[in-house]
Short mmCIF file of N, CA and C in Angstrom, two decimals:
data_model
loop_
_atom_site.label_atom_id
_atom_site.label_comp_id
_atom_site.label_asym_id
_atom_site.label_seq_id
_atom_site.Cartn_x
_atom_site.Cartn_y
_atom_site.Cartn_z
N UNK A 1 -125.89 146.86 -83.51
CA UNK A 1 -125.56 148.09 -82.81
C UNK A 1 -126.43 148.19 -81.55
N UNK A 2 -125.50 149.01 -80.34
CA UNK A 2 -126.28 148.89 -79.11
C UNK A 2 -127.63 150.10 -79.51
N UNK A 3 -128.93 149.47 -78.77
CA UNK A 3 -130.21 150.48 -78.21
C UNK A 3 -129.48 151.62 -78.03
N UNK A 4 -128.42 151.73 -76.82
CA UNK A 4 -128.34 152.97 -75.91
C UNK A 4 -127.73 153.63 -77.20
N UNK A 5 -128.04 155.05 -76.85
CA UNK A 5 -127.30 156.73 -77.45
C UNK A 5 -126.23 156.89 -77.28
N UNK A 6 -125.46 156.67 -78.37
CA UNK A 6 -124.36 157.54 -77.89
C UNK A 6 -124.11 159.05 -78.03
N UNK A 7 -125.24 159.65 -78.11
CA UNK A 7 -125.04 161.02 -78.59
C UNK A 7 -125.13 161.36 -76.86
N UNK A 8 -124.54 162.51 -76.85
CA UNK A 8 -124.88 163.18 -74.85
C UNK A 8 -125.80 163.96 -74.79
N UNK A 9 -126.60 164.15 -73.42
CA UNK A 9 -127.73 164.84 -73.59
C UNK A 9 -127.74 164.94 -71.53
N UNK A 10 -128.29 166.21 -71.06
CA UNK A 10 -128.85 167.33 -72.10
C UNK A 10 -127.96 168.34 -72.95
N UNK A 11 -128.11 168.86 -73.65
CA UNK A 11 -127.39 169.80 -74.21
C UNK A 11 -127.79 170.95 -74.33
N UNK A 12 -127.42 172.26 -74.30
CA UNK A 12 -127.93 173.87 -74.90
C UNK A 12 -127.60 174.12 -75.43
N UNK A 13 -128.44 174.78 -76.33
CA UNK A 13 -128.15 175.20 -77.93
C UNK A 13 -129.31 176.71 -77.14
N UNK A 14 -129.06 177.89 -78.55
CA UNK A 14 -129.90 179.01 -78.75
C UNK A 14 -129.93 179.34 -79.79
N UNK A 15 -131.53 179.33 -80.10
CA UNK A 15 -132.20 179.75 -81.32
C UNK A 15 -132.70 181.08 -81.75
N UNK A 16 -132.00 181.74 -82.11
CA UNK A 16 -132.63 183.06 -82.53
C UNK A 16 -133.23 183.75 -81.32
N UNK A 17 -132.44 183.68 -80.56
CA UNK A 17 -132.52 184.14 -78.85
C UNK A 17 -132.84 183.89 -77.61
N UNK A 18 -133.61 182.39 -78.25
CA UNK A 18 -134.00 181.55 -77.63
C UNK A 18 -133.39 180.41 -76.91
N UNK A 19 -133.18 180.62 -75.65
CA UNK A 19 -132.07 179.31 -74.58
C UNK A 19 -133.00 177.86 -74.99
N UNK A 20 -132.45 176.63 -75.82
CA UNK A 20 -133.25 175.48 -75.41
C UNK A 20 -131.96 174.67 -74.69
N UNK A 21 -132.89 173.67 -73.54
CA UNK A 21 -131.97 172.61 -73.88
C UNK A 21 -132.81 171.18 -74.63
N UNK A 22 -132.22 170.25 -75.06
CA UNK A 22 -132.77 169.63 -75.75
C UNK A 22 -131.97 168.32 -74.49
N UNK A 23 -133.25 167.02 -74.58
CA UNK A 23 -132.68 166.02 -73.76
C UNK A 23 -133.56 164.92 -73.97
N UNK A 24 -133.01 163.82 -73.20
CA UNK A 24 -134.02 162.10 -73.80
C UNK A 24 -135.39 162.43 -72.63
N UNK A 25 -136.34 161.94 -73.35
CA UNK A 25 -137.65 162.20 -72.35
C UNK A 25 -137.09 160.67 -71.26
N UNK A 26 -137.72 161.10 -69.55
CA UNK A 26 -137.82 160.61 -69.04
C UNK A 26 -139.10 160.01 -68.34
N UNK A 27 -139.14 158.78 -67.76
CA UNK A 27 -140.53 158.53 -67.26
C UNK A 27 -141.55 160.27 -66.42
N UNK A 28 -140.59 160.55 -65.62
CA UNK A 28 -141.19 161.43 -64.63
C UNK A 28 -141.35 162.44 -65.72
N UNK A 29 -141.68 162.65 -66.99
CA UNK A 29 -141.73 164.06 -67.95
C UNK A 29 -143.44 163.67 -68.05
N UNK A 30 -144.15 162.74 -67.99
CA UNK A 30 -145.62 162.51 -67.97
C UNK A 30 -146.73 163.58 -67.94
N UNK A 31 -146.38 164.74 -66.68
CA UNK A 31 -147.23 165.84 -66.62
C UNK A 31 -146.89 166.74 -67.61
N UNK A 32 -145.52 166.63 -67.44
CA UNK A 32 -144.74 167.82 -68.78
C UNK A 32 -145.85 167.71 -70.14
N UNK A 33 -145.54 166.50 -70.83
CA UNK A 33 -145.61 165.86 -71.81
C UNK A 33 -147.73 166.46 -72.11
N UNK A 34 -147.94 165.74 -71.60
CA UNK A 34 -149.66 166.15 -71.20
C UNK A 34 -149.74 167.80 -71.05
N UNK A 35 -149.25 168.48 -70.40
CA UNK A 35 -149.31 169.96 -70.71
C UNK A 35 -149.10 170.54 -71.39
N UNK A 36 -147.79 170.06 -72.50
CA UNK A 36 -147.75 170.46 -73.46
C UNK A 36 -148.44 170.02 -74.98
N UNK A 37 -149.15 169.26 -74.65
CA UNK A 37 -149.79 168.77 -75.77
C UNK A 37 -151.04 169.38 -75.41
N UNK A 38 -151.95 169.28 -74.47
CA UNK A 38 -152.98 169.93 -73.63
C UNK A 38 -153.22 171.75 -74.15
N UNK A 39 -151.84 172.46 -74.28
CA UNK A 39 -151.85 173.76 -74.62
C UNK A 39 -151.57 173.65 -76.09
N UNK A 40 -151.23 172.89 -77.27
CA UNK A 40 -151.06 173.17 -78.45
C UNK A 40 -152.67 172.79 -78.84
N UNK A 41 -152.54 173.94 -80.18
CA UNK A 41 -153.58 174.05 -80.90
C UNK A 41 -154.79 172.78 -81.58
N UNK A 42 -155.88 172.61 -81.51
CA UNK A 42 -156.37 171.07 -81.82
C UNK A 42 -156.03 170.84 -83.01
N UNK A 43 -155.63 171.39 -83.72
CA UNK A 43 -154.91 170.97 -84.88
C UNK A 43 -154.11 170.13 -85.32
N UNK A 44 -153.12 170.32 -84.30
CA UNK A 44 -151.88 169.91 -83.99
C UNK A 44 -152.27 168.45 -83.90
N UNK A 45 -152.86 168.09 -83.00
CA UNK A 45 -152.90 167.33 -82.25
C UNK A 45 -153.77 165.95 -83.53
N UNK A 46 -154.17 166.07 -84.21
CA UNK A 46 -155.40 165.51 -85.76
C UNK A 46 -154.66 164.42 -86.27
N UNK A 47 -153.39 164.26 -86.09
CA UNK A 47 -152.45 163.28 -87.40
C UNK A 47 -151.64 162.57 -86.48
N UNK A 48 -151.31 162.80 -84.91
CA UNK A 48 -150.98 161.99 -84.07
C UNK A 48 -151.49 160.33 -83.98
N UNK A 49 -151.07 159.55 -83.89
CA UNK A 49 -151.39 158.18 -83.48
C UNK A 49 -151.91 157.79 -82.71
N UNK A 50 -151.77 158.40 -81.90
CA UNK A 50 -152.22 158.54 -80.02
C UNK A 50 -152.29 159.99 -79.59
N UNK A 51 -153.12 159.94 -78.40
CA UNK A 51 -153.85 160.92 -78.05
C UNK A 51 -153.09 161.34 -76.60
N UNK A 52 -151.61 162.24 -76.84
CA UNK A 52 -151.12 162.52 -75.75
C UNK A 52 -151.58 163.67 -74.50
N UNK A 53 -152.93 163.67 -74.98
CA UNK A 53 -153.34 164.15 -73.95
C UNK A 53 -154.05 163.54 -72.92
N UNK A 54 -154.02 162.37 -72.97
CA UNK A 54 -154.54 161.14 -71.82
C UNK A 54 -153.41 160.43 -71.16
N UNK A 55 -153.55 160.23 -70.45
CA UNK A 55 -152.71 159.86 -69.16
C UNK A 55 -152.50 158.49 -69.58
N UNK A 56 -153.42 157.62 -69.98
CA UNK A 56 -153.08 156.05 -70.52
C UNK A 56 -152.05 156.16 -71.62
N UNK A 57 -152.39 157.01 -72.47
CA UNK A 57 -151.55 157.30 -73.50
C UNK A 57 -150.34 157.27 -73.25
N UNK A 58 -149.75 158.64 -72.49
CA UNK A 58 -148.48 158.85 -72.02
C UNK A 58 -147.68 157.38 -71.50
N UNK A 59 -148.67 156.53 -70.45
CA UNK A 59 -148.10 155.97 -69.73
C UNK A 59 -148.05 154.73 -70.60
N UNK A 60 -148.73 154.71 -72.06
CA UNK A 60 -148.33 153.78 -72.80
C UNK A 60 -146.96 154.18 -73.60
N UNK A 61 -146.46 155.34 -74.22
CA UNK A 61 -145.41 156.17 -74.58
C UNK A 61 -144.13 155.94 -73.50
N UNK A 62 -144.24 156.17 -72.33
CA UNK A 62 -143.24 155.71 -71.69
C UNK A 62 -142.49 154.58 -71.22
N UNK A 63 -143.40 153.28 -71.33
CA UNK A 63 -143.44 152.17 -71.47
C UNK A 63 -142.53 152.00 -72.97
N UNK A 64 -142.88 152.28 -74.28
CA UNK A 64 -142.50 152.17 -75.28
C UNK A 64 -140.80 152.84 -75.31
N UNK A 65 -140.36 153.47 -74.50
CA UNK A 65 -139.44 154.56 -74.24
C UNK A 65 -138.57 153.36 -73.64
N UNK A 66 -139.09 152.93 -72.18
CA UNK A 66 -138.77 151.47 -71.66
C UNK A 66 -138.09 150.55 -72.23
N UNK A 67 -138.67 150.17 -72.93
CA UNK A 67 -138.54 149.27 -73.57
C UNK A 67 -137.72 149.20 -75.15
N UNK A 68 -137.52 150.53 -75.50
CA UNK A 68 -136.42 150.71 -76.55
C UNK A 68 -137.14 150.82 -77.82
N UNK A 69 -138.55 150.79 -78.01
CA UNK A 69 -139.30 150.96 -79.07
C UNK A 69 -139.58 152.03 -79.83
N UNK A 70 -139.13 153.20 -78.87
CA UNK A 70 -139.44 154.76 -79.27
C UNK A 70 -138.16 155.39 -78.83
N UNK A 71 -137.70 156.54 -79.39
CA UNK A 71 -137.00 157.51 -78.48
C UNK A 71 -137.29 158.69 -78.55
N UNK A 72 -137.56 159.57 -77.52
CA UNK A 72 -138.21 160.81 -77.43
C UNK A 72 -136.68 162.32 -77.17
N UNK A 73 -136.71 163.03 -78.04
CA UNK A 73 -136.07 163.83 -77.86
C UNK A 73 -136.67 164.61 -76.96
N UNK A 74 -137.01 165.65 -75.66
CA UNK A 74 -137.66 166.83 -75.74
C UNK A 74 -136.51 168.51 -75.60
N UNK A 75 -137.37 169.02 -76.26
CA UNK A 75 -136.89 170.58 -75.97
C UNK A 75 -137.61 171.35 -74.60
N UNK A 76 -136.66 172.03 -74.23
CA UNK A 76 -137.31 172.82 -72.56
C UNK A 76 -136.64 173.87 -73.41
N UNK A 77 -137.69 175.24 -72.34
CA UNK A 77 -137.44 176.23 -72.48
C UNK A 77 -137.83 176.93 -71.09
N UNK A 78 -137.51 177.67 -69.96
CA UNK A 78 -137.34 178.02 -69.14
C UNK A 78 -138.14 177.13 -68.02
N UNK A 79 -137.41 175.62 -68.72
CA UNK A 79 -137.91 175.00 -67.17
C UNK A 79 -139.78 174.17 -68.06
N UNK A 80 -140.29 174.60 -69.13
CA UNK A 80 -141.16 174.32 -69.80
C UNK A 80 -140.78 173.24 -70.88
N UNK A 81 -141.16 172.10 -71.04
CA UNK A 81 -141.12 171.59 -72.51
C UNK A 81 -142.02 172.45 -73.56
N UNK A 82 -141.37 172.41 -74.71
CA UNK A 82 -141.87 173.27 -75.65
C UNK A 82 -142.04 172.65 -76.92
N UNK A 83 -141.26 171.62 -77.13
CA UNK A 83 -141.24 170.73 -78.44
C UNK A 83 -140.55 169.24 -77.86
N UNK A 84 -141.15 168.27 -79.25
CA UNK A 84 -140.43 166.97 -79.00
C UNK A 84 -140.56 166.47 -80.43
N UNK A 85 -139.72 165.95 -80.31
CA UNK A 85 -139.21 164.62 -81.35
C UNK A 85 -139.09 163.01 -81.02
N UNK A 86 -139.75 162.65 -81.71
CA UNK A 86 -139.76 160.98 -81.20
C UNK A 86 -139.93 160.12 -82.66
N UNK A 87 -138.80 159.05 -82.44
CA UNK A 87 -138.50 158.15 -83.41
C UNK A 87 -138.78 156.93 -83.10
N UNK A 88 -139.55 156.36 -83.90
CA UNK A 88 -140.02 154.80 -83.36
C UNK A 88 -139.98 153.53 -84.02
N UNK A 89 -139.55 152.33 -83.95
CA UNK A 89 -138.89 151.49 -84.69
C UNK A 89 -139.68 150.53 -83.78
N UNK A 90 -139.77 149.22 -84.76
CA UNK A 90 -139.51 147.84 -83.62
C UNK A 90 -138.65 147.03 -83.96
N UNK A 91 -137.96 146.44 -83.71
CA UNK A 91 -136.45 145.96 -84.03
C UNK A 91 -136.88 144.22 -84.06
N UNK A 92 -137.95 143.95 -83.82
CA UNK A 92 -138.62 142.78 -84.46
C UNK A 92 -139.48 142.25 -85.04
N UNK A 93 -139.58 143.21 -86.21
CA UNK A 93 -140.48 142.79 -86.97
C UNK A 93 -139.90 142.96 -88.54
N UNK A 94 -140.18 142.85 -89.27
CA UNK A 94 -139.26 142.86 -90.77
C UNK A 94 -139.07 143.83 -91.13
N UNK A 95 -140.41 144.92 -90.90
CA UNK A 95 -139.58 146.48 -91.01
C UNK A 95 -138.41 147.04 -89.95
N UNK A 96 -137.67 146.25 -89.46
CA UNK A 96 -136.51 146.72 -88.20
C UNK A 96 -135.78 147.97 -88.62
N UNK A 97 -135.68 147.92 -90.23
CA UNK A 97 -134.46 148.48 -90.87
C UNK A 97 -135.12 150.43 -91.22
N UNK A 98 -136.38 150.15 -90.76
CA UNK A 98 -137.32 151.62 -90.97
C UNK A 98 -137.45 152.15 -89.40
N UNK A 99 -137.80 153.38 -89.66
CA UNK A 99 -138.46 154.60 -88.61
C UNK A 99 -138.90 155.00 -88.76
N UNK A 100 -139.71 156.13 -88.30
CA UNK A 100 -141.13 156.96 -88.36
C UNK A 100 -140.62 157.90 -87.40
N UNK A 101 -140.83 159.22 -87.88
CA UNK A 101 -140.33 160.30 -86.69
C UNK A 101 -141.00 161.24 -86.75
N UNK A 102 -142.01 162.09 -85.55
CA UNK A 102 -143.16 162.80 -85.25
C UNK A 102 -142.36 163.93 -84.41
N UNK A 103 -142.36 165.26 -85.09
CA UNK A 103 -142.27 166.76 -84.47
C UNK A 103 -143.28 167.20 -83.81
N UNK A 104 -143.24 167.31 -82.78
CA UNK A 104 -144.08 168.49 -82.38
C UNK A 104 -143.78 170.05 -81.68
N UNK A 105 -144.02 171.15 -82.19
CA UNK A 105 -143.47 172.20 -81.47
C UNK A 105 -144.57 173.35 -81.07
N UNK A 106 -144.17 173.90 -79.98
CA UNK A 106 -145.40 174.63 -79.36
C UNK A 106 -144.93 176.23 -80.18
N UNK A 107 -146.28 176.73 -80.70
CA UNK A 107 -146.60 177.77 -81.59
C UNK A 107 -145.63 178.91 -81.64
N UNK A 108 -145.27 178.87 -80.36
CA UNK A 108 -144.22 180.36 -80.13
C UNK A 108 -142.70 180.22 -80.54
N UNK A 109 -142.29 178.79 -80.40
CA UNK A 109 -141.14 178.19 -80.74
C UNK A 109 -141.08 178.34 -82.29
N UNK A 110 -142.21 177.74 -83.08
CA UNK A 110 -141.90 177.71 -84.57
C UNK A 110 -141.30 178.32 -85.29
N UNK A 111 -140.64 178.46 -85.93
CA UNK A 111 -139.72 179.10 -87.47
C UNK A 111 -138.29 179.91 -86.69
N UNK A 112 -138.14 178.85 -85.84
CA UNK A 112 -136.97 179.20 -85.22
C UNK A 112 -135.89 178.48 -85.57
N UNK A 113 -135.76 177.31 -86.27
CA UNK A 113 -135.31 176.06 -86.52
C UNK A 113 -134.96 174.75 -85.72
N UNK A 114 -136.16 175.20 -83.78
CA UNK A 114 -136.27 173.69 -83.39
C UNK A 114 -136.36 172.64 -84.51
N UNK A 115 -137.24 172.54 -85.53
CA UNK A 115 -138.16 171.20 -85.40
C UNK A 115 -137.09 170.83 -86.73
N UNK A 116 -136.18 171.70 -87.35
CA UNK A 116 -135.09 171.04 -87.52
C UNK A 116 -133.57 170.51 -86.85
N UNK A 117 -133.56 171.49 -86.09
CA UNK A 117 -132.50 170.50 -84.67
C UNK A 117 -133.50 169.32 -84.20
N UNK A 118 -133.85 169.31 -84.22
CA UNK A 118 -135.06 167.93 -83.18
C UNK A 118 -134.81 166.84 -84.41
N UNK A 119 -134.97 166.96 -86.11
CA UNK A 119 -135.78 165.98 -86.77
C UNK A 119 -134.02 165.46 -86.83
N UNK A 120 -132.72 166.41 -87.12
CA UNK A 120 -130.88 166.29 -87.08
C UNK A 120 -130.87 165.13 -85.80
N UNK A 121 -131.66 165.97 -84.89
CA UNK A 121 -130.98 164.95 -83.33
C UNK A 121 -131.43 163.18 -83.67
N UNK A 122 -132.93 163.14 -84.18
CA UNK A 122 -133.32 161.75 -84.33
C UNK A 122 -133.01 161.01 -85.75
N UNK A 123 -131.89 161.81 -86.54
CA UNK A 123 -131.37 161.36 -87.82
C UNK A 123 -130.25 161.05 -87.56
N UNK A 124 -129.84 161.64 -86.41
CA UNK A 124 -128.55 160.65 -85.52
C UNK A 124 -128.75 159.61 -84.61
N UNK A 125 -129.76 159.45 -84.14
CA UNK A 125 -129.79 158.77 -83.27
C UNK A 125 -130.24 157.24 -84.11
N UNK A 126 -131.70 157.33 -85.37
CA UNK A 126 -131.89 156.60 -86.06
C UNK A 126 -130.43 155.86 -87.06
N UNK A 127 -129.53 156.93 -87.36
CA UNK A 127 -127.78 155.96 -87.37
C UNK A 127 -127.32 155.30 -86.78
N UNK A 128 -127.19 155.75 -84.97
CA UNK A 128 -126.65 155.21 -84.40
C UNK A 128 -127.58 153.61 -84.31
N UNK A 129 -128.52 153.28 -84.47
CA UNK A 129 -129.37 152.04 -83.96
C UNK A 129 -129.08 151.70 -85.44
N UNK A 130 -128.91 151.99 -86.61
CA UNK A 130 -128.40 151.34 -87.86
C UNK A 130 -130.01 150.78 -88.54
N UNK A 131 -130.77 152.13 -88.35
CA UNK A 131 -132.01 152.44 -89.24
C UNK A 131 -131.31 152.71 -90.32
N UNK A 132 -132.32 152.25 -91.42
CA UNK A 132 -131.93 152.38 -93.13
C UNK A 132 -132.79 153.19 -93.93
N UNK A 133 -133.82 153.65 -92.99
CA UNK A 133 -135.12 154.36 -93.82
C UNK A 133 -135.77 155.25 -92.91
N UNK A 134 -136.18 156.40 -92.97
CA UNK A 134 -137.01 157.16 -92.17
C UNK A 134 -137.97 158.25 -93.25
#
């Protein structure tokens, strides 16, 4: 099955009054990405893999994006990212047939049911690439 999505994006959806649109992260989202991790709680941030609040980081994340290793959902909210979803596979190594998929949502967003539209969007997308495990 092809890398590329066939799902379309961006899209708008509203959550409990809330306008998102939800869309594939792009290289130029870097400052986004860093600000919004930068403003969530240090908590948050404890069980991450990487430390998206460094600029090497990111620019290692987008590279991985590049290259088809990751796919990053993000959520905007007036022009702000507010949450993301990212699913990550390597398609050469023996686990090909697995994924790993990391929510993150900024505090005000929560119990709205982003970070279940986000985990739906990358349970389609992990189909479409013909993942067997997440």
């Amino acid at each position: 099955m092809s890398n590329e999505s066939k799902r379309t994006y961006p899209w708008v959806t509203t959550l409990k009054d809330k306008q998102l649109t939800l869309r594939l992260m792009q290289p130029d989202d870097r400052e986004a990405l860093m600000s919004f991790a930068r403003a969530l709680p240090e908590d948050d941030l404890l069980f991450l893999a990487v430390d998206i609040t460094r600029p090497e980081a990111v620019s290692q994340w987008v590279h991985d994006i590049e290259t088809g290793q990751i796919k990053t959902v993000v959520a905007e909210a007036n022009g702000k990212l507010v949450g993301h979803g990212t699913l990550s596979h390597n398609a050469l190594q023996w686990t090909r047939h697995m994924g790993e998929i990391v929510l993150l949502i900024s505090p005000e967003y929560r119990s709205i049911g982003l970070g279940s539209l986000l985990a739906n969007e990358l349970f389609g997308i992990a189909r479409e690439l013909g993942l067997q495990k997440i």
